[in-house]
CSV table of C-alpha atoms in Angstrom, one decimal:
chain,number,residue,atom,x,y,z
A,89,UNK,CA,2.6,-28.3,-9.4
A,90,UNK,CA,-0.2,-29.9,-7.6
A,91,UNK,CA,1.4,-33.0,-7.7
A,92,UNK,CA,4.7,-31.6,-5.7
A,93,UNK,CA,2.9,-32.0,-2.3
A,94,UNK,CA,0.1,-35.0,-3.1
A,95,UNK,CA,3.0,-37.2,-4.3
A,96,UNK,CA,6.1,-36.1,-3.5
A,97,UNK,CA,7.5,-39.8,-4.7
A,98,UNK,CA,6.1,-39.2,-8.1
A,99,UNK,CA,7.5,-35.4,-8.2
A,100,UNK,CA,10.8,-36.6,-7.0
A,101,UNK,CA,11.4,-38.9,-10.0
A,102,UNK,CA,9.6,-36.4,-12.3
A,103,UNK,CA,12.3,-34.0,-11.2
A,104,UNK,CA,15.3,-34.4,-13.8
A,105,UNK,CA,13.1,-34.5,-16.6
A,106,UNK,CA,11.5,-31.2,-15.2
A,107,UNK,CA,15.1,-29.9,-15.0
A,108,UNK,CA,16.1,-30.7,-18.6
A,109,UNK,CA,12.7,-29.9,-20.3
A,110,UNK,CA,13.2,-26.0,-18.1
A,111,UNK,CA,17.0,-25.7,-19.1
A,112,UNK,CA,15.5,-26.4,-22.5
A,113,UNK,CA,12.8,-23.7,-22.4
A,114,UNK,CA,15.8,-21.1,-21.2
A,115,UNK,CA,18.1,-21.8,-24.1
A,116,UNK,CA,15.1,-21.6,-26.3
A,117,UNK,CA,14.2,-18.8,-24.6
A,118,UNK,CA,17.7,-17.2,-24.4
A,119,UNK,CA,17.8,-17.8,-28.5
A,120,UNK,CA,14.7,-16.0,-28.7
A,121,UNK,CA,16.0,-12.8,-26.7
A,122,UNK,CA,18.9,-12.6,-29.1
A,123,UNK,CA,17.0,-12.7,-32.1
A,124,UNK,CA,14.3,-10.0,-31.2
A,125,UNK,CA,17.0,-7.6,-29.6
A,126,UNK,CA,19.0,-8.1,-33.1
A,127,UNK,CA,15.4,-7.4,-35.2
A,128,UNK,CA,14.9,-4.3,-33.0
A,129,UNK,CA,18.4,-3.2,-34.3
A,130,UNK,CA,17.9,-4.2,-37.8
A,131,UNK,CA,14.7,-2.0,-37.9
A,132,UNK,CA,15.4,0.8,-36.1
A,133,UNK,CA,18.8,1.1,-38.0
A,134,UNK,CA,19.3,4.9,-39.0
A,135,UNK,CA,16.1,5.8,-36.8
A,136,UNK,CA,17.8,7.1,-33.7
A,137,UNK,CA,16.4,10.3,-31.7
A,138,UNK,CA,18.1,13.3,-33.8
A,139,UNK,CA,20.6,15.2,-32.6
A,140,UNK,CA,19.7,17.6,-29.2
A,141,UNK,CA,19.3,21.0,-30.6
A,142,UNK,CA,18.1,24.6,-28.1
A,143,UNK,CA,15.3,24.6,-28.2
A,144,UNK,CA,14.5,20.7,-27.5
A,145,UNK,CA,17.1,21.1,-24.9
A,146,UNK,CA,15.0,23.5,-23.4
A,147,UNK,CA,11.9,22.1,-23.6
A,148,UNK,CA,13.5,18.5,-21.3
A,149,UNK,CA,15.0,20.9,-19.4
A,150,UNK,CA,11.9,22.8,-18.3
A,151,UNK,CA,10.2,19.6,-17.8
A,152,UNK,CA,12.5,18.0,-16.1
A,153,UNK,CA,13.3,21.2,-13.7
A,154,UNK,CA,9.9,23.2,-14.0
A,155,UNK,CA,10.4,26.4,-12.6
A,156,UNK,CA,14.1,26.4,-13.0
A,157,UNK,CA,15.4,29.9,-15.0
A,158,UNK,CA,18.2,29.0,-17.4
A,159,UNK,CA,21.8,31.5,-16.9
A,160,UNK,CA,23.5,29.7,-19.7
A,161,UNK,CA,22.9,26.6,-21.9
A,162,UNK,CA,26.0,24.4,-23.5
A,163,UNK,CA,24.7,22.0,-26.3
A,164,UNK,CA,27.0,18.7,-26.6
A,165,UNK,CA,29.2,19.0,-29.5
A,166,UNK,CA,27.4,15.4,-31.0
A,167,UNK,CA,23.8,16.5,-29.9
A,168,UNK,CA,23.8,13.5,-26.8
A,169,UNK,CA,23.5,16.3,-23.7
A,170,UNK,CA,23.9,19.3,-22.7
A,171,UNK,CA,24.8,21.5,-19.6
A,172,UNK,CA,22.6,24.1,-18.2
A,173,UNK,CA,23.2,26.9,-15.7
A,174,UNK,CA,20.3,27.7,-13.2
A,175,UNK,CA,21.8,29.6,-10.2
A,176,UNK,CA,24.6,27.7,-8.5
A,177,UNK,CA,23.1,24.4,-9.8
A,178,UNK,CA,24.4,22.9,-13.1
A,179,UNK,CA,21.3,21.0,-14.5
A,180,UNK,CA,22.7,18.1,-16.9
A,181,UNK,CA,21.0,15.9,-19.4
A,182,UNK,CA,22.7,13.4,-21.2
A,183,UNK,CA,21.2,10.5,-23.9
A,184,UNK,CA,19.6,7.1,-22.8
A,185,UNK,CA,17.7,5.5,-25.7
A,186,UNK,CA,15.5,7.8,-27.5
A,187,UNK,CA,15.2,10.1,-24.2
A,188,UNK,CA,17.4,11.3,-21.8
A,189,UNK,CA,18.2,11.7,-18.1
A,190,UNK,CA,18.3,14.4,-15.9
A,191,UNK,CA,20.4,15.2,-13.1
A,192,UNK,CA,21.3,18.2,-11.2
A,193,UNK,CA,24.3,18.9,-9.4
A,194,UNK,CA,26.7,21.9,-7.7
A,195,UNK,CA,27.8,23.9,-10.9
A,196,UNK,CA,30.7,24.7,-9.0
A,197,UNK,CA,30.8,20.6,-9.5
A,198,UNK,CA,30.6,20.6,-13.2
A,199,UNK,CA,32.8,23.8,-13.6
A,200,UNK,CA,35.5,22.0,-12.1
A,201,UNK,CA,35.7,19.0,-14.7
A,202,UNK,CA,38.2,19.0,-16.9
A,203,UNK,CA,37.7,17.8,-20.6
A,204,UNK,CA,39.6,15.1,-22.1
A,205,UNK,CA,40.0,14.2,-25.2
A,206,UNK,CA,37.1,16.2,-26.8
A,207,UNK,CA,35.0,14.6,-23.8
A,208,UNK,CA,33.6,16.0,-20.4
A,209,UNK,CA,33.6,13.5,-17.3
A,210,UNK,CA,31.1,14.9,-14.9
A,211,UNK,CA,30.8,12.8,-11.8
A,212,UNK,CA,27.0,12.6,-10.9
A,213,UNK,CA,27.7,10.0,-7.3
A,214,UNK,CA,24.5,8.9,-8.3
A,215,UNK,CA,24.1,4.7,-8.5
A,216,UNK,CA,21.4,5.2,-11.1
A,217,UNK,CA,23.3,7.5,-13.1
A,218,UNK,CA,27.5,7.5,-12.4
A,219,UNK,CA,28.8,10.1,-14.2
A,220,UNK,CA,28.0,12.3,-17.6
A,221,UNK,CA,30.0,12.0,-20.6
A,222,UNK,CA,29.3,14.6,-23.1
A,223,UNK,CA,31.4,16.1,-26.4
A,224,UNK,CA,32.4,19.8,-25.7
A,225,UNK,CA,34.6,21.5,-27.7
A,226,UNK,CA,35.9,23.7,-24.9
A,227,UNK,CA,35.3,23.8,-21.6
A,228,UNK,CA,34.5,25.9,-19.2
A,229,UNK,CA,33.2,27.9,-22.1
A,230,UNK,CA,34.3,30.9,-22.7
A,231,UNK,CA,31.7,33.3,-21.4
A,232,UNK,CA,32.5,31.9,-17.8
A,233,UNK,CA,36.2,31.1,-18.5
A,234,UNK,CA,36.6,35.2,-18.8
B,97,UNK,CA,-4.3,-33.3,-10.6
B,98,UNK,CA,-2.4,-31.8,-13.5
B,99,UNK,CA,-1.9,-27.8,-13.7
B,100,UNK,CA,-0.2,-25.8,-16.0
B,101,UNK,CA,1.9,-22.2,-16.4
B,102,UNK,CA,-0.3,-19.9,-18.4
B,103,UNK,CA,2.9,-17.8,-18.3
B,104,UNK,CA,5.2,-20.9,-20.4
B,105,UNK,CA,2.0,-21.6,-22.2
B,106,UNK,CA,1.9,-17.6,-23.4
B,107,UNK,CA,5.7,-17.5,-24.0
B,108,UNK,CA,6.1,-17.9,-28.0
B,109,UNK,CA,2.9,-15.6,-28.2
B,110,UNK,CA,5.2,-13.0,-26.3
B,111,UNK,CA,8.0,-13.6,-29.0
B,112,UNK,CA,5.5,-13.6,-31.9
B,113,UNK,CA,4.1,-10.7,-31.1
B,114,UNK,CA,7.0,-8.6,-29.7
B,115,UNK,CA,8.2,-9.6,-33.2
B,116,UNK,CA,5.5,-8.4,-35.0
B,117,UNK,CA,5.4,-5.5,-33.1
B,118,UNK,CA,8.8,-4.4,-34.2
B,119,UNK,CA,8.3,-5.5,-38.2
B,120,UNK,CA,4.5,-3.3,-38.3
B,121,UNK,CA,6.4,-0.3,-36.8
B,122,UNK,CA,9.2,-0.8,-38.6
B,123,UNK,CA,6.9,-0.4,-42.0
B,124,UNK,CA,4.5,2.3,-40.0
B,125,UNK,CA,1.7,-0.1,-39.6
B,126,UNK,CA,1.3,0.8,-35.6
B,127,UNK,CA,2.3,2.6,-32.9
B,128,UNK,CA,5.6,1.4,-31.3
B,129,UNK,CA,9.2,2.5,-29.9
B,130,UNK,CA,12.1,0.6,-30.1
B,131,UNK,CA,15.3,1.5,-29.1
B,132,UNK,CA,18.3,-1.7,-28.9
B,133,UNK,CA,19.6,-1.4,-25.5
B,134,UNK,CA,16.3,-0.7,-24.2
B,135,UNK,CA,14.8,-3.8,-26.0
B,136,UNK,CA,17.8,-6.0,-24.8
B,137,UNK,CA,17.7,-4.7,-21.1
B,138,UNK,CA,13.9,-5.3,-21.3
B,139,UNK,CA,13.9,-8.9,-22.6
B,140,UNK,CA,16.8,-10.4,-20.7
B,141,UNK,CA,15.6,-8.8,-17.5
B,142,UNK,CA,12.8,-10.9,-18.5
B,143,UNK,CA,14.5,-13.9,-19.4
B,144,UNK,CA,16.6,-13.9,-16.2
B,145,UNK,CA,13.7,-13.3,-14.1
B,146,UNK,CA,12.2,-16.7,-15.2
B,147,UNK,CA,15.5,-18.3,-13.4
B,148,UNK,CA,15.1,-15.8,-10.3
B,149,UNK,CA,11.9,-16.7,-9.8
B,150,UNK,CA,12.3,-20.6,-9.9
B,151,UNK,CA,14.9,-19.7,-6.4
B,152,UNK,CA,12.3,-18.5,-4.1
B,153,UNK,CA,9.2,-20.1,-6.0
B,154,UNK,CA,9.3,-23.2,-4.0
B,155,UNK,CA,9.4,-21.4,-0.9
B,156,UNK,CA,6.8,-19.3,-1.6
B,157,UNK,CA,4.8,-22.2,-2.7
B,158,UNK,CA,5.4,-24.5,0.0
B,159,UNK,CA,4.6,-21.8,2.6
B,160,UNK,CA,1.2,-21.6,0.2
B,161,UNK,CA,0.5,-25.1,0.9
B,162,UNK,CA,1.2,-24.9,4.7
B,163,UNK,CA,-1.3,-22.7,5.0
B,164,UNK,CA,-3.6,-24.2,2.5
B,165,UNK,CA,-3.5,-27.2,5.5
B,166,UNK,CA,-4.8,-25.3,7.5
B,167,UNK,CA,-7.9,-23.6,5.8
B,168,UNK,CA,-11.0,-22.5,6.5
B,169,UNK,CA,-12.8,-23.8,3.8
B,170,UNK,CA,-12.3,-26.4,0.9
B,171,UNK,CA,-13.1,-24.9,-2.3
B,172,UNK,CA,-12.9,-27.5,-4.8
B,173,UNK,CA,-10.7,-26.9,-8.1
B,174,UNK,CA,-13.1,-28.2,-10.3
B,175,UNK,CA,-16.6,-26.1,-10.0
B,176,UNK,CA,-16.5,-22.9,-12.6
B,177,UNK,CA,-17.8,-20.8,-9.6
B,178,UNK,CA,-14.8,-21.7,-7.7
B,179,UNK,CA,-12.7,-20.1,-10.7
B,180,UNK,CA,-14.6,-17.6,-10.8
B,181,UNK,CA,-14.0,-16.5,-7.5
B,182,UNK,CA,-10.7,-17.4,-7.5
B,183,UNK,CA,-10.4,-14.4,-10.1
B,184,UNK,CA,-11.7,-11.4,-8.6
B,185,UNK,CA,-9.7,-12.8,-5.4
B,186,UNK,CA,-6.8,-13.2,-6.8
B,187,UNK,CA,-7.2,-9.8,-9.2
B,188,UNK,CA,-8.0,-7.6,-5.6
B,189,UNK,CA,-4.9,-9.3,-4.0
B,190,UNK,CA,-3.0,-8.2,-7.2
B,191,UNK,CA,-4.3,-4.5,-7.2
B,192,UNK,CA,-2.6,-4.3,-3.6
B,193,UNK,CA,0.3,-5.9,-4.3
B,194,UNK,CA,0.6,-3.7,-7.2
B,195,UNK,CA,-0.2,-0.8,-4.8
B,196,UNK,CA,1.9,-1.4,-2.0
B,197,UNK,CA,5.2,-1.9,-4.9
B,198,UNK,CA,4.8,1.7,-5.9
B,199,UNK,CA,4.2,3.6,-2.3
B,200,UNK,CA,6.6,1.5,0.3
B,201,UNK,CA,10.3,2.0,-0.9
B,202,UNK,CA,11.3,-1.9,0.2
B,203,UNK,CA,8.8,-3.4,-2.2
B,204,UNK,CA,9.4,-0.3,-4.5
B,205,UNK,CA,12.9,-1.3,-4.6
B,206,UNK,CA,11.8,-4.9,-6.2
B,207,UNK,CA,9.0,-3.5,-8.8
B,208,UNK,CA,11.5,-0.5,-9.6
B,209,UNK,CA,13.0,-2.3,-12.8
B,210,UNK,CA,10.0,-2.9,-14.4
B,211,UNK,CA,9.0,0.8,-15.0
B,212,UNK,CA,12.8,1.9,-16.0
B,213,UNK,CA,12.6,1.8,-19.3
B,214,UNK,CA,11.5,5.4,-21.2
B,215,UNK,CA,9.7,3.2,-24.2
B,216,UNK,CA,6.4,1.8,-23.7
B,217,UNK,CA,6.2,-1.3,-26.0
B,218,UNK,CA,5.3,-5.4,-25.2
B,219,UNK,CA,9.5,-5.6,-24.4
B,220,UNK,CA,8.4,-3.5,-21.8
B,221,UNK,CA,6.1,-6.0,-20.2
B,222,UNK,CA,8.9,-8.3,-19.9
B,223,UNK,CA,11.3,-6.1,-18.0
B,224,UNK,CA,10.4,-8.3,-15.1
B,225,UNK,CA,11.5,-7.9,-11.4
B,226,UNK,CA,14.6,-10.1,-10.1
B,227,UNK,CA,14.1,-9.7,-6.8
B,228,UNK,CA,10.2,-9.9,-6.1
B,229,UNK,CA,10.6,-13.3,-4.3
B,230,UNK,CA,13.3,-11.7,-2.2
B,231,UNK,CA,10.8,-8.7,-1.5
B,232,UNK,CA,8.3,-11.2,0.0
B,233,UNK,CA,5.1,-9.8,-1.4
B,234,UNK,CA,4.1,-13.2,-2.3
B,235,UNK,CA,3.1,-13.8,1.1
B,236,UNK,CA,-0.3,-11.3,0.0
B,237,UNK,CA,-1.8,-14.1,-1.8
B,238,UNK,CA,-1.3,-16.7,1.3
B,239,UNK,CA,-4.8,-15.5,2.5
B,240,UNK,CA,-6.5,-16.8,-0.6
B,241,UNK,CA,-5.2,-20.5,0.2
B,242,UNK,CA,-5.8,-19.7,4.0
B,243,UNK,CA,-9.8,-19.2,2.6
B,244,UNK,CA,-8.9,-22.8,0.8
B,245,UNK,CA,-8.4,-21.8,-2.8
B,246,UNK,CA,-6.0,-24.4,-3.7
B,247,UNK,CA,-2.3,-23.3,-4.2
B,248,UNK,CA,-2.3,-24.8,-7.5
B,249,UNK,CA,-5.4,-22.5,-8.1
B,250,UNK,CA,-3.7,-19.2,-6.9
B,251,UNK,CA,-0.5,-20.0,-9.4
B,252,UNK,CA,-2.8,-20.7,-12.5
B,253,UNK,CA,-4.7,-17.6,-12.2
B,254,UNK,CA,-1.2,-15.7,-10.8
B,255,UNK,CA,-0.3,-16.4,-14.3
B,256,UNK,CA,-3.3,-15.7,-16.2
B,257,UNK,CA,-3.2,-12.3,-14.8
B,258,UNK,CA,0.4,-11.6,-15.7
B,259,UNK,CA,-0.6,-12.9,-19.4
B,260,UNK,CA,-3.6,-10.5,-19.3
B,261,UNK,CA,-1.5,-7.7,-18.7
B,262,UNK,CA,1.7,-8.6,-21.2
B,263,UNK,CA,-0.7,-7.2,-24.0
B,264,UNK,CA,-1.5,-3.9,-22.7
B,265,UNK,CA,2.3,-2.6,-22.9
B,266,UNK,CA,1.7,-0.9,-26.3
B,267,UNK,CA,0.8,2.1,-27.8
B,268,UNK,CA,-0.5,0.5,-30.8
B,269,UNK,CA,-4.1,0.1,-29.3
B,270,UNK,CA,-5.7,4.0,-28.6
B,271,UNK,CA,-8.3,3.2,-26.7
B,272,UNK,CA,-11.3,0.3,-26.4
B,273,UNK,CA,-14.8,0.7,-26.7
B,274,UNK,CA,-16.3,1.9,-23.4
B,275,UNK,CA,-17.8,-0.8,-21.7
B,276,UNK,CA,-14.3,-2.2,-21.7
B,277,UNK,CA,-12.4,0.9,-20.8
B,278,UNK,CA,-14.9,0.9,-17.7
B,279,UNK,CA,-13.9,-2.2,-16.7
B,280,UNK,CA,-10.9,-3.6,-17.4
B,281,UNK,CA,-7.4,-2.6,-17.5
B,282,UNK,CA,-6.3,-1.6,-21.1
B,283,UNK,CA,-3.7,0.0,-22.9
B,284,UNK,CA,-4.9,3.3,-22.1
B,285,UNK,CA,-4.8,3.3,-18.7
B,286,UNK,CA,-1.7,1.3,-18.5
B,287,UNK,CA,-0.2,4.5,-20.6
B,288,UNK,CA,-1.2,6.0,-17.6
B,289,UNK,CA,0.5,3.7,-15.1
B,290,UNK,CA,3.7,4.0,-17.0
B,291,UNK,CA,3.8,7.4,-17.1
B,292,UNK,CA,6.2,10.0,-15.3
B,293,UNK,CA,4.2,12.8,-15.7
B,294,UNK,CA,3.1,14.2,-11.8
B,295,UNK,CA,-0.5,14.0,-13.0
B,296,UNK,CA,-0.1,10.1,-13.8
B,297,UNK,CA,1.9,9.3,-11.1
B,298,UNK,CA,0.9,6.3,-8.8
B,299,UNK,CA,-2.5,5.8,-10.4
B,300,UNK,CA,-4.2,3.0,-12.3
B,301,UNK,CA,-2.5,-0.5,-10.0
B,302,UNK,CA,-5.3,-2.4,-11.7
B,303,UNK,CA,-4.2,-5.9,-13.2
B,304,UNK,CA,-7.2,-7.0,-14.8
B,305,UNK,CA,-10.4,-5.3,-13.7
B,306,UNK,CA,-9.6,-1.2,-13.6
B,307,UNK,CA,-12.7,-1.3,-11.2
B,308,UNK,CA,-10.5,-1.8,-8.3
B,309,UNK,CA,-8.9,2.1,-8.9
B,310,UNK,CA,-12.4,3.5,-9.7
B,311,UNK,CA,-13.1,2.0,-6.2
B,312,UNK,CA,-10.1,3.0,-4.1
B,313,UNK,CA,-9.5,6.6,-5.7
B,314,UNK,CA,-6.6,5.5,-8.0
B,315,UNK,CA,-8.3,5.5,-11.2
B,316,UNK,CA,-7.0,7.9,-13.7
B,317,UNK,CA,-8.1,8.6,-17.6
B,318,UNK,CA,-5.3,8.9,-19.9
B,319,UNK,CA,-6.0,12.6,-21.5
B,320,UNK,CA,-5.8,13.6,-25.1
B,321,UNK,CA,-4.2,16.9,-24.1
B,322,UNK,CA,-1.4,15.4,-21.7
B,323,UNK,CA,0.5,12.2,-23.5
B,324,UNK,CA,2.2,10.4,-21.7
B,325,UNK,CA,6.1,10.4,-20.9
B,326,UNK,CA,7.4,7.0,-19.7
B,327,UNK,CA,10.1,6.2,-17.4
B,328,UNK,CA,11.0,6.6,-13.7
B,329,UNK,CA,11.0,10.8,-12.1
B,330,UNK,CA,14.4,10.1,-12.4
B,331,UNK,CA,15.4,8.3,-15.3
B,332,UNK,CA,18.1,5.7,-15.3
B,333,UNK,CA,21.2,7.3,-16.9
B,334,UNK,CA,22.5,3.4,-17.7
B,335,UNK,CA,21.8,0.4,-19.4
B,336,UNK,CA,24.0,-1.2,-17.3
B,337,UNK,CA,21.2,-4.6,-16.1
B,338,UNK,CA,22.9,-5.0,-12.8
B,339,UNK,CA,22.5,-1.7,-12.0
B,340,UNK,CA,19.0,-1.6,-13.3
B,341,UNK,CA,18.0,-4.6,-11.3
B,342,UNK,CA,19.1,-3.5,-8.3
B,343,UNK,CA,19.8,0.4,-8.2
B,344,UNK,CA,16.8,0.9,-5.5
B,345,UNK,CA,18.3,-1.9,-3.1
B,346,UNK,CA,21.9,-0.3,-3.4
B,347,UNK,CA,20.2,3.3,-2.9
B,348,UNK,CA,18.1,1.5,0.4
B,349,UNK,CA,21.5,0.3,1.7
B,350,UNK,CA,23.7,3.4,1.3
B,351,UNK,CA,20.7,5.6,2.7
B,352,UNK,CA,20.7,3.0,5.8
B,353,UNK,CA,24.6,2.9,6.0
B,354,UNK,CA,24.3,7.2,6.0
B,355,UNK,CA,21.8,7.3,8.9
B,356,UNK,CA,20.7,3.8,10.1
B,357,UNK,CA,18.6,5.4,13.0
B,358,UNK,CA,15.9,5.7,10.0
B,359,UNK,CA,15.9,2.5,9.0
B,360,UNK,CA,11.9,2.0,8.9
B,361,UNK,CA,11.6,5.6,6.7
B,362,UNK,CA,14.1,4.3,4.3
B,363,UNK,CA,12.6,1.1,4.2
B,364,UNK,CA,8.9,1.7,4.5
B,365,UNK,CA,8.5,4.9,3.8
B,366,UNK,CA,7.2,6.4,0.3
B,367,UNK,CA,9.6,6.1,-2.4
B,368,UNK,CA,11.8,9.2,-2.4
B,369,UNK,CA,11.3,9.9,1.3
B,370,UNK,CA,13.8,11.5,3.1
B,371,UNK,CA,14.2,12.4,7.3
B,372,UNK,CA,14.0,16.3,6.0
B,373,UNK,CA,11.8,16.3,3.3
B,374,UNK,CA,14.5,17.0,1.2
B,375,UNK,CA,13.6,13.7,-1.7
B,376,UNK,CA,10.7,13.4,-4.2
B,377,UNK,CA,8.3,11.9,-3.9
B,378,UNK,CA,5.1,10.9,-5.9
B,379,UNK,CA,3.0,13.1,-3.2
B,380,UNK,CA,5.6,16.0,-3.0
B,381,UNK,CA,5.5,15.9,-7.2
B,382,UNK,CA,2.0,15.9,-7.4
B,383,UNK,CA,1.5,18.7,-5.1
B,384,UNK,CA,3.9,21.2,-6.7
B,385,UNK,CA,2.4,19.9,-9.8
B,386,UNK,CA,-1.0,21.3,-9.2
B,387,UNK,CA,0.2,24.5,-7.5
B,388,UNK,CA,2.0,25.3,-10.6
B,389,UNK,CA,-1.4,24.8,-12.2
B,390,UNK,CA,-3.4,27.7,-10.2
B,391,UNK,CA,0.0,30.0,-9.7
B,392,UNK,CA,-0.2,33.0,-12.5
B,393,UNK,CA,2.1,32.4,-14.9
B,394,UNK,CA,5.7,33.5,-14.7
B,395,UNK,CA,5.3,36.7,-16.8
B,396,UNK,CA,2.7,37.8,-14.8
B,397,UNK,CA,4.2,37.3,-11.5
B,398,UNK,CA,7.2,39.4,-12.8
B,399,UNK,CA,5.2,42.1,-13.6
B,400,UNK,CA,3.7,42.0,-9.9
């Protein structure tokens, strides 16, 4: 590095062999990347976070929205969300990893969607989170549907 | 004079011991989280970083030497006091950096990526920024050579620093013995760092020596009774990398777009800031945080 402004001669001849020895590096690099992503899949086979049940759901959702009294709570039919009712604010959380994330949104919003093929599409205009997709077996559910 | 990269010295102890890492948890030896799209967003952010960085690097470096021409002093590269300087210079411009990424929303917008991920394992040290050159924060070391530390100098211990802290993203190491607790950085209180709990936030900036947040107020113990929960206040709801790299800088411009005439709040103001208060932010968090912790409970205000 020193070299690139005490001799810039020297450092412009050096330069192609820099190029190739760093575009060697990546690919090394890029090799090792894909091996330790496909090791982290090999051992964490069959380990994934277990299905979301009440009372976890609960316990995210009071983090996530402390304060926040629960009217009704809709579990995701394969355990990767749910929906939650707090006043006229649907609180959603759906699966990333072995956590989740939380958004809320109008419930009048999440009311609205319509499920499709065993799957609800809730758009969250969000760039960090675009929309929920969670497994319900029915929607609106019945209780509010009446 | 011949310098080196600490950072492509340290790269195939990164892969052994991310490696490692996975194999010891995998068997229950130690501490650790993996999760496959979290890993691979974590390690090609990292990978691609390397090739972001190369794009503004000579910039950065030859506005480094411009300055370095026009010095104050010249502190030779070769005397161990020199390094030794050059360390807790270089570690105090860090802790500022550091500070100034996580509490103004423009340079927010660049550290953002790294502290997406809701696992805390050495993957998630390489979940590097793409965009940090863009950010300019580079330009907080330019004093350093303007004193007449060399540029070459600055990079080396640049690097050593960001080698020093690739180990301490785990949760395999509980805590040190004291005298190092009290002084450096650790895993502990990198926990801490990494942590989305309101009591956590925007503490603990330290790079090497943790003395700098027991100085400036930011220090925080990691506490047996509060573990800590990793991620962003709003977690990413994609593993989408595109979107991970640069959801703050999409959020910056569409705030703009919405209402340019606060274009230095959205830009400089805390992350989360908003012209009506509406946003989170780390502050806002952290104060309804503690009023929640002297408010009765909720039972109790019922009954009132």
């Amino acid at each position: 590095m020193g070299g690139l402004f005490l001799d810039p001669e020297g450092e412009r001849r050096q330069l192609p062999a820099v190029n190739a020895a760093a575009l060697i590096q990546f690919a090394i690099s890029a090799i090792a990347v894909a091996a330790m992503v496909g090791l982290a899949a090999l051992a964490t086979r069959g380990r994934g976070a277990p299905p979301l049940d009440e009372a976890t759901a609960r316990r995210w959702l009071a983090d996530e929205f402390p304060g926040r009294a629960l009217d009704g709570l809709w579990l995701a039919a394969d355990g990767k969300g749910c929906v939650a009712r707090s006043d006229d604010r649907a609180l959603i959380l759906t699966r990333m990893g072995h956590g989740y994330a939380a958004r809320q949104i109008a419930w009048a919003q999440v009311s609205a969607a319509s499920l499709q093929d065993g799957r609800l599409r809730i758009p969250l205009g969000d760039v960090t989170a675009p929309r929920a997709i969670l497994a319900m077996t029915a929607w609106p559910p019945k209780e509010l549907a009446a | 004079m011949k310098t080196f990269d600490p950072v492509t010295l340290a790269t195939p102890f990164f892969i052994i011991t991310v490696i490692l890492e996975i194999v010891l948890a995998r068997f229950g030896k130690l501490k650790a989280d993996y999760e496959t799209a979290d890993t691979a967003v974590s390690l090609t952010m990292g990978l691609i970083s390397s090739l972001a960085g190369v794009i503004t690097a000579g910039a950065s470096f030859a506005a480094a030497v411009w300055i370095y021409q026009h010095r104050l002093f010249t502190i030779p590269m070769t005397a161990v006091w020199a390094w030794a300087l050059v360390f807790f210079a270089e570690d105090l411009t860090y802790y500022w950096f550091h500070r100034l990424s996580h509490e103004r929303r423009i340079w927010w917008a660049a550290h953002v990526n790294h502290h997406s991920s809701q696992h805390y394992n050495l993957s998630t040290a390489l979940r590097q920024t793409w965009t940090g050159g863009v950010a300019g924060t580079w330009a907080l070391w330019l004093p350093l050579s303007f004193l007449g530390f060399p540029p070459a100098m600055v990079a080396i211990e640049k690097g050593v620093s960001l080698v020093y802290q690739y180990w301490i993203h785990t949760e395999a190491i509980r805590r040190l013995p004291r005298p190092i607790e009290a002084v450096f950085n650790t895993p502990s209180h990198h926990r801490v760092h990494h942590a989305r709990n309101p009591r956590y936030l925007d503490r603990n900036y330290a790079g090497i020596l943790i003395v700098w947040d027991r100085m400036f107020g930011t220090f925080q113990p990691e506490l047996d009774e509060e573990a800590p929960r990793y991620g962003l206040v709003h977690n990413l709801g994609t593993f989408n990398i595109v979107r991970v790299a640069f959801h703050e800088w999409i959020g910056i411009a569409q705030d703009i777009a919405r209402s340019p005439r606060h274009i230095l709040g959205w830009l400089f103001g805390a992350p989360g800031w908003s012209p009506d208060g509406s946003r989170d932010t780390s502050a806002k968090l952290k104060a309804e945080w503690a009023a929640r912790q002297t408010a009765p409970p909720r039972a109790e205000r019922d009954a009132a």
